[in-house]
mmCIF file of C-alpha atoms and ligand atoms in Angstrom:
data_model
loop_
_atom_site.group_PDB
_atom_site.id
_atom_site.type_symbol
_atom_site.label_atom_id
_atom_site.label_comp_id
_atom_site.label_asym_id
_atom_site.label_seq_id
_atom_site.Cartn_x
_atom_site.Cartn_y
_atom_site.Cartn_z
ATOM 1 C CA MET A 1 -11.940 14.214 -58.667
ATOM 2 C CA THR A 2 -11.582 17.493 -57.482
ATOM 3 C CA SER A 3 -8.196 18.325 -55.926
ATOM 4 C CA GLN A 4 -8.186 20.291 -52.455
ATOM 5 C CA ALA A 5 -5.734 23.237 -52.369
ATOM 6 C CA PRO A 6 -3.321 22.359 -49.828
ATOM 7 C CA THR A 7 -3.646 24.704 -46.224
ATOM 8 C CA PRO A 8 -0.808 27.228 -46.320
ATOM 9 C CA ARG A 9 1.981 26.277 -43.910
ATOM 10 C CA ARG A 10 3.907 28.997 -42.535
ATOM 11 C CA VAL A 11 6.893 30.133 -40.409
ATOM 12 C CA LEU A 12 6.857 33.065 -38.190
ATOM 13 C CA VAL A 13 10.567 33.719 -36.911
ATOM 14 C CA ALA A 14 11.155 35.675 -33.906
ATOM 15 C CA LYS A 15 13.689 38.704 -34.095
ATOM 16 C CA PRO A 16 15.841 39.143 -32.139
ATOM 17 C CA ARG A 17 16.993 35.870 -31.262
ATOM 18 C CA GLY A 18 20.379 33.812 -31.167
ATOM 19 C CA TYR A 19 23.595 35.139 -30.207
ATOM 20 C CA CYS A 20 24.062 37.895 -27.582
ATOM 21 C CA ALA A 21 26.796 39.900 -27.045
ATOM 22 C CA GLY A 22 28.022 38.308 -24.029
ATOM 23 C CA VAL A 23 27.996 35.059 -26.079
ATOM 24 C CA ASP A 24 29.327 36.373 -29.264
ATOM 25 C CA ARG A 25 32.615 37.985 -26.921
ATOM 26 C CA ALA A 26 32.897 34.787 -24.816
ATOM 27 C CA VAL A 27 32.633 32.325 -27.877
ATOM 28 C CA GLN A 28 35.416 34.802 -30.017
ATOM 29 C CA ALA A 29 37.193 34.568 -26.912
ATOM 30 C CA VAL A 30 37.823 30.946 -26.949
ATOM 31 C CA GLU A 31 38.465 31.063 -30.669
ATOM 32 C CA LYS A 32 40.877 34.059 -30.605
ATOM 33 C CA ALA A 33 42.978 32.453 -27.725
ATOM 34 C CA LEU A 34 43.126 29.123 -30.158
ATOM 35 C CA GLU A 35 44.538 31.302 -32.737
ATOM 36 C CA ARG A 36 47.128 33.266 -30.581
ATOM 37 C CA TYR A 37 48.317 30.673 -28.568
ATOM 38 C CA GLY A 38 47.385 27.451 -29.902
ATOM 39 C CA ALA A 39 45.872 23.967 -28.376
ATOM 40 C CA PRO A 40 44.802 23.081 -26.206
ATOM 41 C CA ILE A 41 43.271 26.621 -24.760
ATOM 42 C CA TYR A 42 41.430 24.765 -21.174
ATOM 43 C CA VAL A 43 37.613 26.277 -20.319
ATOM 44 C CA ARG A 44 36.364 26.257 -16.730
ATOM 45 C CA LYS A 45 32.733 24.684 -17.635
ATOM 46 C CA GLN A 46 30.907 25.073 -20.777
ATOM 47 C CA ILE A 47 31.976 28.666 -22.457
ATOM 48 C CA VAL A 48 27.875 29.045 -23.278
ATOM 49 C CA HIS A 49 25.071 26.514 -22.590
ATOM 50 C CA ASN A 50 25.135 24.935 -25.998
ATOM 51 C CA THR A 51 25.970 21.195 -27.014
ATOM 52 C CA HIS A 52 26.989 22.590 -30.812
ATOM 53 C CA VAL A 53 28.822 25.321 -29.386
ATOM 54 C CA VAL A 54 30.935 23.467 -26.909
ATOM 55 C CA LYS A 55 31.644 20.690 -29.825
ATOM 56 C CA THR A 56 32.866 22.997 -32.531
ATOM 57 C CA LEU A 57 35.749 24.691 -30.134
ATOM 58 C CA GLU A 58 36.086 21.006 -28.769
ATOM 59 C CA GLU A 59 36.830 20.016 -32.488
ATOM 60 C CA ARG A 60 39.404 23.099 -32.627
ATOM 61 C CA GLY A 61 41.157 22.243 -29.493
ATOM 62 C CA ALA A 62 39.125 23.385 -26.315
ATOM 63 C CA VAL A 63 39.269 21.266 -23.268
ATOM 64 C CA PHE A 64 36.479 21.938 -20.975
ATOM 65 C CA VAL A 65 36.980 20.935 -17.702
ATOM 66 C CA ASP A 66 34.725 21.120 -14.439
ATOM 67 C CA GLU A 67 37.020 23.129 -12.189
ATOM 68 C CA THR A 68 40.518 25.084 -12.408
ATOM 69 C CA GLU A 69 42.014 21.765 -10.345
ATOM 70 C CA GLU A 70 41.978 20.236 -14.111
ATOM 71 C CA VAL A 71 44.198 22.714 -15.647
ATOM 72 C CA PRO A 72 48.061 22.114 -15.822
ATOM 73 C CA GLU A 73 49.927 24.778 -14.112
ATOM 74 C CA ASP A 74 50.919 27.374 -16.171
ATOM 75 C CA ALA A 75 48.270 26.873 -18.936
ATOM 76 C CA ILE A 76 45.675 29.008 -20.160
ATOM 77 C CA VAL A 77 41.975 28.906 -18.613
ATOM 78 C CA VAL A 78 39.190 30.741 -19.618
ATOM 79 C CA PHE A 79 36.128 31.366 -17.733
ATOM 80 C CA SER A 80 32.807 30.986 -19.274
ATOM 81 C CA ALA A 81 30.059 34.162 -19.929
ATOM 82 C CA HIS A 82 28.370 32.961 -16.738
ATOM 83 C CA GLY A 83 30.796 34.161 -14.451
ATOM 84 C CA VAL A 84 33.172 32.409 -11.416
ATOM 85 C CA SER A 85 33.038 33.330 -7.812
ATOM 86 C CA PRO A 86 35.996 35.032 -6.390
ATOM 87 C CA ALA A 87 37.115 32.053 -4.692
ATOM 88 C CA VAL A 88 38.054 30.646 -8.275
ATOM 89 C CA HIS A 89 40.011 33.356 -9.449
ATOM 90 C CA HIS A 90 42.283 32.692 -6.149
ATOM 91 C CA GLU A 91 42.365 29.221 -6.877
ATOM 92 C CA ALA A 92 43.493 30.230 -10.650
ATOM 93 C CA ALA A 93 46.091 32.622 -9.181
ATOM 94 C CA ARG A 94 47.506 29.983 -6.594
ATOM 95 C CA ARG A 95 47.800 27.478 -9.429
ATOM 96 C CA ARG A 96 49.691 30.401 -11.610
ATOM 97 C CA LEU A 97 47.315 29.169 -14.782
ATOM 98 C CA ARG A 98 46.984 32.227 -16.937
ATOM 99 C CA THR A 99 43.137 33.578 -17.180
ATOM 100 C CA ILE A 100 40.862 34.798 -19.834
ATOM 101 C CA ASP A 101 37.684 36.062 -17.958
ATOM 102 C CA ALA A 102 35.038 35.896 -20.486
ATOM 103 C CA THR A 103 32.290 36.781 -17.968
ATOM 104 C CA CYS A 104 29.802 38.712 -19.623
ATOM 105 C CA PRO A 105 29.822 42.266 -18.671
ATOM 106 C CA LEU A 106 26.309 42.297 -17.737
ATOM 107 C CA VAL A 107 26.864 39.463 -15.172
ATOM 108 C CA THR A 108 29.848 41.762 -14.104
ATOM 109 C CA LYS A 109 27.690 44.271 -13.141
ATOM 110 C CA VAL A 110 25.520 41.808 -10.893
ATOM 111 C CA HIS A 111 28.417 40.813 -9.080
ATOM 112 C CA ASN A 112 29.554 44.518 -8.624
ATOM 113 C CA GLU A 113 25.887 44.902 -6.922
ATOM 114 C CA ALA A 114 26.216 41.729 -4.531
ATOM 115 C CA ARG A 115 29.807 43.324 -3.304
ATOM 116 C CA ARG A 116 28.436 46.840 -2.955
ATOM 117 C CA PHE A 117 25.367 46.271 -0.985
ATOM 118 C CA ALA A 118 27.220 43.277 1.063
ATOM 119 C CA ALA A 119 29.964 46.059 1.899
ATOM 120 C CA GLN A 120 27.027 48.212 3.164
ATOM 121 C CA ASP A 121 25.529 45.451 5.691
ATOM 122 C CA TYR A 122 22.412 44.563 3.444
ATOM 123 C CA ASP A 123 21.027 41.280 3.096
ATOM 124 C CA ILE A 124 20.602 40.010 -0.272
ATOM 125 C CA LEU A 125 17.649 38.096 -1.598
ATOM 126 C CA LEU A 126 19.074 36.611 -5.147
ATOM 127 C CA ILE A 127 16.481 35.399 -7.059
ATOM 128 C CA GLY A 128 17.896 32.331 -9.738
ATOM 129 C CA HIS A 129 17.955 29.129 -10.504
ATOM 130 C CA GLU A 130 19.959 26.941 -7.635
ATOM 131 C CA GLY A 131 22.801 25.115 -8.968
ATOM 132 C CA HIS A 132 23.373 27.245 -12.116
ATOM 133 C CA GLU A 133 26.742 28.331 -12.579
ATOM 134 C CA GLU A 134 25.798 32.158 -12.929
ATOM 135 C CA VAL A 135 24.269 32.174 -9.294
ATOM 136 C CA GLU A 136 27.075 30.315 -7.707
ATOM 137 C CA GLY A 137 29.343 32.873 -9.289
ATOM 138 C CA THR A 138 27.235 35.738 -7.855
ATOM 139 C CA ALA A 139 26.527 34.324 -4.366
ATOM 140 C CA GLY A 140 30.680 33.868 -4.265
ATOM 141 C CA GLU A 141 30.841 37.426 -4.214
ATOM 142 C CA ALA A 142 29.212 37.682 -0.673
ATOM 143 C CA PRO A 143 28.394 34.126 0.557
ATOM 144 C CA GLU A 144 27.537 35.054 4.197
ATOM 145 C CA ARG A 145 25.102 37.601 2.619
ATOM 146 C CA VAL A 146 23.428 36.284 -0.058
ATOM 147 C CA ARG A 147 20.244 34.016 0.212
ATOM 148 C CA LEU A 148 18.983 32.207 -2.916
ATOM 149 C CA VAL A 149 15.239 32.640 -3.951
ATOM 150 C CA ASP A 150 14.581 29.954 -6.322
ATOM 151 C CA GLY A 151 10.999 30.924 -7.566
ATOM 152 C CA ILE A 152 7.741 32.353 -5.916
ATOM 153 C CA ASP A 153 7.370 29.276 -3.721
ATOM 154 C CA ALA A 154 10.507 30.105 -2.090
ATOM 155 C CA VAL A 155 9.550 33.428 -1.258
ATOM 156 C CA GLY A 156 7.539 32.085 2.207
ATOM 157 C CA THR A 157 10.973 30.394 3.336
ATOM 158 C CA VAL A 158 13.770 32.607 2.923
ATOM 159 C CA GLN A 159 15.236 33.742 6.041
ATOM 160 C CA VAL A 160 16.952 37.329 6.514
ATOM 161 C CA LYS A 161 18.764 38.823 9.484
ATOM 162 C CA ASP A 162 17.660 42.326 9.327
ATOM 163 C CA PRO A 163 14.615 43.231 7.068
ATOM 164 C CA SER A 164 15.067 46.661 7.171
ATOM 165 C CA ARG A 165 17.950 46.344 5.127
ATOM 166 C CA LEU A 166 17.361 44.122 2.004
ATOM 167 C CA VAL A 167 18.035 44.458 -1.442
ATOM 168 C CA TRP A 168 16.683 42.038 -4.137
ATOM 169 C CA LEU A 169 19.020 41.059 -7.123
ATOM 170 C CA SER A 170 18.826 38.518 -9.964
ATOM 171 C CA GLN A 171 20.106 35.980 -12.263
ATOM 172 C CA THR A 172 20.509 37.945 -15.842
ATOM 173 C CA THR A 173 18.392 34.707 -17.739
ATOM 174 C CA LEU A 174 15.345 34.828 -15.870
ATOM 175 C CA SER A 175 11.782 34.945 -17.288
ATOM 176 C CA VAL A 176 10.636 38.733 -16.632
ATOM 177 C CA ASP A 177 6.965 38.193 -16.110
ATOM 178 C CA GLU A 178 7.601 35.309 -12.992
ATOM 179 C CA THR A 179 10.587 37.083 -11.615
ATOM 180 C CA THR A 180 7.902 40.590 -11.114
ATOM 181 C CA GLN A 181 5.618 38.344 -9.724
ATOM 182 C CA THR A 182 8.346 36.878 -7.108
ATOM 183 C CA VAL A 183 9.408 40.418 -6.131
ATOM 184 C CA SER A 184 6.238 41.589 -5.485
ATOM 185 C CA ARG A 185 5.715 38.465 -3.344
ATOM 186 C CA LEU A 186 8.892 39.359 -1.818
ATOM 187 C CA LYS A 187 7.775 42.642 -0.882
ATOM 188 C CA GLU A 188 4.919 41.799 0.774
ATOM 189 C CA ARG A 189 6.538 40.042 3.302
ATOM 190 C CA PHE A 190 9.696 42.667 3.365
ATOM 191 C CA PRO A 191 8.191 46.034 2.876
ATOM 192 C CA ASN A 192 11.291 47.498 3.370
ATOM 193 C CA LEU A 193 13.074 45.493 0.150
ATOM 194 C CA LEU A 194 14.928 47.544 -2.077
ATOM 195 C CA ASP A 195 15.008 47.429 -5.937
ATOM 196 C CA PRO A 196 18.444 46.630 -7.884
ATOM 197 C CA PRO A 197 19.947 50.169 -9.404
ATOM 198 C CA SER A 198 18.943 48.856 -12.613
ATOM 199 C CA ASP A 199 17.552 45.875 -14.484
ATOM 200 C CA ASP A 200 19.674 42.483 -13.928
ATOM 201 C CA ILE A 201 17.935 40.502 -16.179
ATOM 202 C CA CYS A 202 19.537 41.662 -19.253
ATOM 203 C CA TYR A 203 18.594 43.523 -22.433
ATOM 204 C CA ALA A 204 19.248 39.976 -24.664
ATOM 205 C CA THR A 205 16.687 37.953 -22.258
ATOM 206 C CA GLN A 206 14.052 40.192 -22.036
ATOM 207 C CA ASN A 207 14.147 41.161 -25.831
ATOM 208 C CA ARG A 208 14.116 37.356 -26.707
ATOM 209 C CA GLN A 209 10.910 37.096 -24.426
ATOM 210 C CA VAL A 210 9.468 40.298 -25.841
ATOM 211 C CA ALA A 211 9.718 38.686 -29.451
ATOM 212 C CA VAL A 212 8.576 35.336 -28.549
ATOM 213 C CA LYS A 213 5.206 36.589 -27.540
ATOM 214 C CA GLU A 214 4.581 38.321 -30.048
ATOM 215 C CA ILE A 215 4.692 35.077 -32.568
ATOM 216 C CA ALA A 216 3.400 32.811 -29.892
ATOM 217 C CA ALA A 217 0.372 34.670 -30.046
ATOM 218 C CA ARG A 218 0.139 33.736 -33.515
ATOM 219 C CA ALA A 219 1.532 30.203 -33.730
ATOM 220 C CA GLN A 220 -0.012 26.786 -32.710
ATOM 221 C CA LEU A 221 3.660 25.424 -32.097
ATOM 222 C CA VAL A 222 6.768 27.432 -31.252
ATOM 223 C CA ILE A 223 10.129 25.700 -31.521
ATOM 224 C CA VAL A 224 12.862 27.179 -29.660
ATOM 225 C CA VAL A 225 16.159 26.203 -30.345
ATOM 226 C CA GLY A 226 18.622 26.077 -27.523
ATOM 227 C CA SER A 227 20.104 23.055 -24.902
ATOM 228 C CA SER A 228 18.074 21.737 -22.254
ATOM 229 C CA ASN A 229 20.661 23.577 -19.878
ATOM 230 C CA SER A 230 20.382 26.939 -21.013
ATOM 231 C CA SER A 231 18.475 28.959 -18.944
ATOM 232 C CA ASN A 232 17.382 31.755 -21.002
ATOM 233 C CA SER A 233 16.353 28.776 -23.837
ATOM 234 C CA LYS A 234 14.210 27.315 -21.326
ATOM 235 C CA ARG A 235 12.462 30.572 -20.369
ATOM 236 C CA LEU A 236 11.623 30.995 -24.070
ATOM 237 C CA VAL A 237 9.494 27.814 -24.546
ATOM 238 C CA GLU A 238 8.058 28.920 -20.981
ATOM 239 C CA VAL A 239 7.000 32.212 -22.056
ATOM 240 C CA ALA A 240 5.542 30.756 -25.744
ATOM 241 C CA LEU A 241 3.486 28.594 -23.593
ATOM 242 C CA ASP A 242 1.581 31.425 -21.627
ATOM 243 C CA HIS A 243 1.082 33.679 -24.161
ATOM 244 C CA GLY A 244 -0.832 31.838 -27.036
ATOM 245 C CA ALA A 245 1.093 28.661 -28.455
ATOM 246 C CA ASP A 246 -0.475 25.306 -28.122
ATOM 247 C CA ALA A 247 2.634 23.560 -27.687
ATOM 248 C CA SER A 248 6.295 24.520 -27.623
ATOM 249 C CA HIS A 249 9.674 22.225 -27.908
ATOM 250 C CA LEU A 250 13.253 23.025 -26.859
ATOM 251 C CA VAL A 251 15.457 21.266 -29.840
ATOM 252 C CA ASP A 252 19.166 21.318 -29.861
ATOM 253 C CA ASP A 253 18.688 21.167 -33.545
ATOM 254 C CA ALA A 254 16.489 20.178 -36.785
ATOM 255 C CA SER A 255 17.017 16.283 -35.827
ATOM 256 C CA PHE A 256 15.270 16.589 -32.309
ATOM 257 C CA ILE A 257 11.937 17.702 -34.185
ATOM 258 C CA LYS A 258 9.103 15.265 -34.360
ATOM 259 C CA ASP A 259 6.666 14.681 -37.317
ATOM 260 C CA GLU A 260 3.937 14.564 -35.001
ATOM 261 C CA TRP A 261 4.343 17.892 -33.502
ATOM 262 C CA LEU A 262 3.361 19.238 -36.924
ATOM 263 C CA GLU A 263 0.417 17.352 -37.480
ATOM 264 C CA GLY A 264 -2.395 19.606 -38.037
ATOM 265 C CA VAL A 265 0.061 22.787 -37.450
ATOM 266 C CA THR A 266 -0.265 25.562 -40.181
ATOM 267 C CA THR A 267 1.936 28.411 -38.067
ATOM 268 C CA VAL A 268 5.068 27.220 -36.539
ATOM 269 C CA GLY A 269 7.145 29.944 -34.378
ATOM 270 C CA LEU A 270 10.849 29.830 -34.316
ATOM 271 C CA THR A 271 13.494 31.487 -32.067
ATOM 272 C CA SER A 272 16.323 30.307 -30.450
ATOM 273 C CA GLY A 273 17.925 31.224 -27.284
ATOM 274 C CA ALA A 274 20.998 33.608 -26.575
ATOM 275 C CA SER A 275 23.803 30.907 -26.654
ATOM 276 C CA VAL A 276 22.544 29.392 -30.035
ATOM 277 C CA PRO A 277 24.281 29.982 -33.590
ATOM 278 C CA GLU A 278 22.216 30.960 -36.360
ATOM 279 C CA GLU A 279 23.301 27.921 -38.484
ATOM 280 C CA LEU A 280 20.652 25.787 -36.374
ATOM 281 C CA VAL A 281 17.866 28.276 -36.809
ATOM 282 C CA ALA A 282 19.009 27.787 -40.372
ATOM 283 C CA GLY A 283 19.031 23.945 -40.217
ATOM 284 C CA VAL A 284 15.492 24.274 -38.846
ATOM 285 C CA LEU A 285 13.875 26.508 -41.495
ATOM 286 C CA ALA A 286 15.401 23.888 -44.102
ATOM 287 C CA HIS A 287 13.802 21.044 -42.175
ATOM 288 C CA LEU A 288 10.397 22.701 -41.760
ATOM 289 C CA ALA A 289 10.609 23.922 -45.781
ATOM 290 C CA ALA A 290 10.943 20.051 -46.409
ATOM 291 C CA ARG A 291 7.753 19.378 -44.848
ATOM 292 C CA GLY A 292 5.872 21.984 -46.695
ATOM 293 C CA PHE A 293 6.735 25.168 -44.196
ATOM 294 C CA ALA A 294 7.978 27.276 -47.212
ATOM 295 C CA ASP A 295 6.577 30.552 -46.451
ATOM 296 C CA VAL A 296 8.649 32.387 -43.863
ATOM 297 C CA GLU A 297 8.311 35.730 -42.390
ATOM 298 C CA GLU A 298 10.812 37.215 -39.999
ATOM 299 C CA ILE A 299 8.772 39.684 -37.101
ATOM 300 C CA GLU A 300 11.332 41.993 -35.366
ATOM 301 C CA SER A 301 9.988 43.451 -32.468
ATOM 302 C CA VAL A 302 13.125 45.371 -30.782
ATOM 303 C CA HIS A 303 16.180 46.459 -32.680
ATOM 304 C CA GLU A 304 19.186 45.117 -31.608
ATOM 305 C CA ASN A 305 22.849 46.698 -31.766
ATOM 306 C CA VAL A 306 24.544 45.820 -28.265
ATOM 307 C CA ARG A 307 28.552 44.489 -28.991
ATOM 308 C CA PHE A 308 31.206 43.807 -26.181
ATOM 309 C CA ALA A 309 35.104 44.330 -26.668
ATOM 310 C CA LEU A 310 37.221 41.197 -26.246
ATOM 311 C CA PRO A 311 38.385 40.018 -22.798
ATOM 312 C CA HIS A 312 41.045 42.981 -21.983
ATOM 313 C CA GLU A 313 43.748 39.814 -21.073
ATOM 314 C CA LEU A 314 43.054 38.695 -24.879
ATOM 315 C CA ARG A 315 43.182 42.137 -26.417
ATOM 316 C CA LYS A 316 46.482 43.442 -25.031
ATOM 317 C CA ASP A 317 48.154 40.294 -26.675
ATOM 318 C CA LEU A 318 46.096 40.674 -29.922
ATOM 319 C CA ARG A 319 47.532 44.515 -30.011
ATOM 320 C CA VAL A 320 51.058 42.903 -29.999
ATOM 321 C CA THR A 321 50.626 40.286 -32.575
ATOM 322 C CA THR A 322 49.130 42.863 -35.032
ATOM 323 C CA ALA A 323 51.271 45.748 -34.192
HETATM 324 O O1 0JX B 1 21.778 29.312 -18.887
HETATM 325 P P1 0JX B 1 22.275 30.514 -19.445
HETATM 326 O O2 0JX B 1 20.968 31.105 -20.084
HETATM 327 O O3 0JX B 1 22.558 31.552 -18.542
HETATM 328 O O4 0JX B 1 23.333 30.469 -20.260
HETATM 329 P P2 0JX B 1 23.244 30.317 -22.145
HETATM 330 O O5 0JX B 1 22.491 29.278 -22.635
HETATM 331 O O6 0JX B 1 25.090 30.081 -22.151
HETATM 332 O O7 0JX B 1 22.938 32.225 -22.457
HETATM 333 C C1 0JX B 1 24.095 32.839 -22.404
HETATM 334 C C2 0JX B 1 25.166 33.273 -21.434
HETATM 335 C C3 0JX B 1 24.545 33.840 -20.432
HETATM 336 C C4 0JX B 1 24.848 34.211 -19.078
HETATM 337 O O8 0JX B 1 24.413 35.295 -18.815
HETATM 338 FE FE1 SF4 B 2 25.243 38.739 -21.416
HETATM 339 FE FE2 SF4 B 2 22.602 38.434 -21.013
HETATM 340 FE FE3 SF4 B 2 23.969 37.068 -22.787
HETATM 341 FE FE4 SF4 B 2 24.332 36.221 -20.599
HETATM 342 S S1 SF4 B 2 22.557 36.721 -21.901
HETATM 343 S S2 SF4 B 2 25.827 36.431 -21.754
HETATM 344 S S3 SF4 B 2 23.842 38.303 -19.468
HETATM 345 S S4 SF4 B 2 24.094 39.689 -22.803
#
């Protein structure tokens, strides 16, 4: 009897993946607030769209609520990385809540653009997903001026006041390629459409898409670690499928992986969304190693070294403590 050499099974791990600077800052803001002020610390909405992060912070004393009305007066509430509209800030001030704003600075940048263009009488075509918290926050800066464009199919129906005074902005976590297509369709319809002063799709979203493209071309299956409400994570699955992967799945952690996905597969690609802790990726690697995928190679497409300072409300108090 001759024994056949087993087919080598390998994993290509994308880099960059996982936490971006905005998520790192937001999660740390809740952790530091718990350390500095003690539990409970209220958080409006999920601090980032990841079930594991939310669960871990809950275990440490964070209380996640949908609206500021659920926060007792004088309590501390953290606003999530996705940002909030001015109406939410006003409501929190009216109720005398102590706020820590963990909105990512790159989301704040889009808010500022929306305010500035609205003040100059522009209509704003905001490309983004309806119902997403970031879109609600940005649109809330100029509700009478913002028109949501939820994908290419919405281009034909969007109504504007003055087609000669029009700018497009976007959610930070969209597919770069899809947004490029949506913008070029918008420009066919509105030739005077102005571009934003700089990219609204953030560096982390862009870099994770560049990195997944590189591994997707070389893998039959791409596993993306991320939660089902995470826009940037879901985009990674779509980008992988568009760039050569035969199959791609979004999983919260290793326990979601089905053995049948691995049948006949020799190369698995692996990445994770911007809200995903690295330990979940390590869990997937261990799961795959136990099934013969022991050869692991990390493919770095872009070097990232962005960091953001903690929210100023917190920095002020942390300085006092450590003085
Ligand atoms: O759903 P999103 O991708 O916008 O959020 P998530 O998964 O929490 O990612 C990080 C936060 C992004 C804010 O722009
Ligand atoms: Fe900020 Fe981009 Fe991260 Fe969103 S995905 S929190 S915009 S760095």
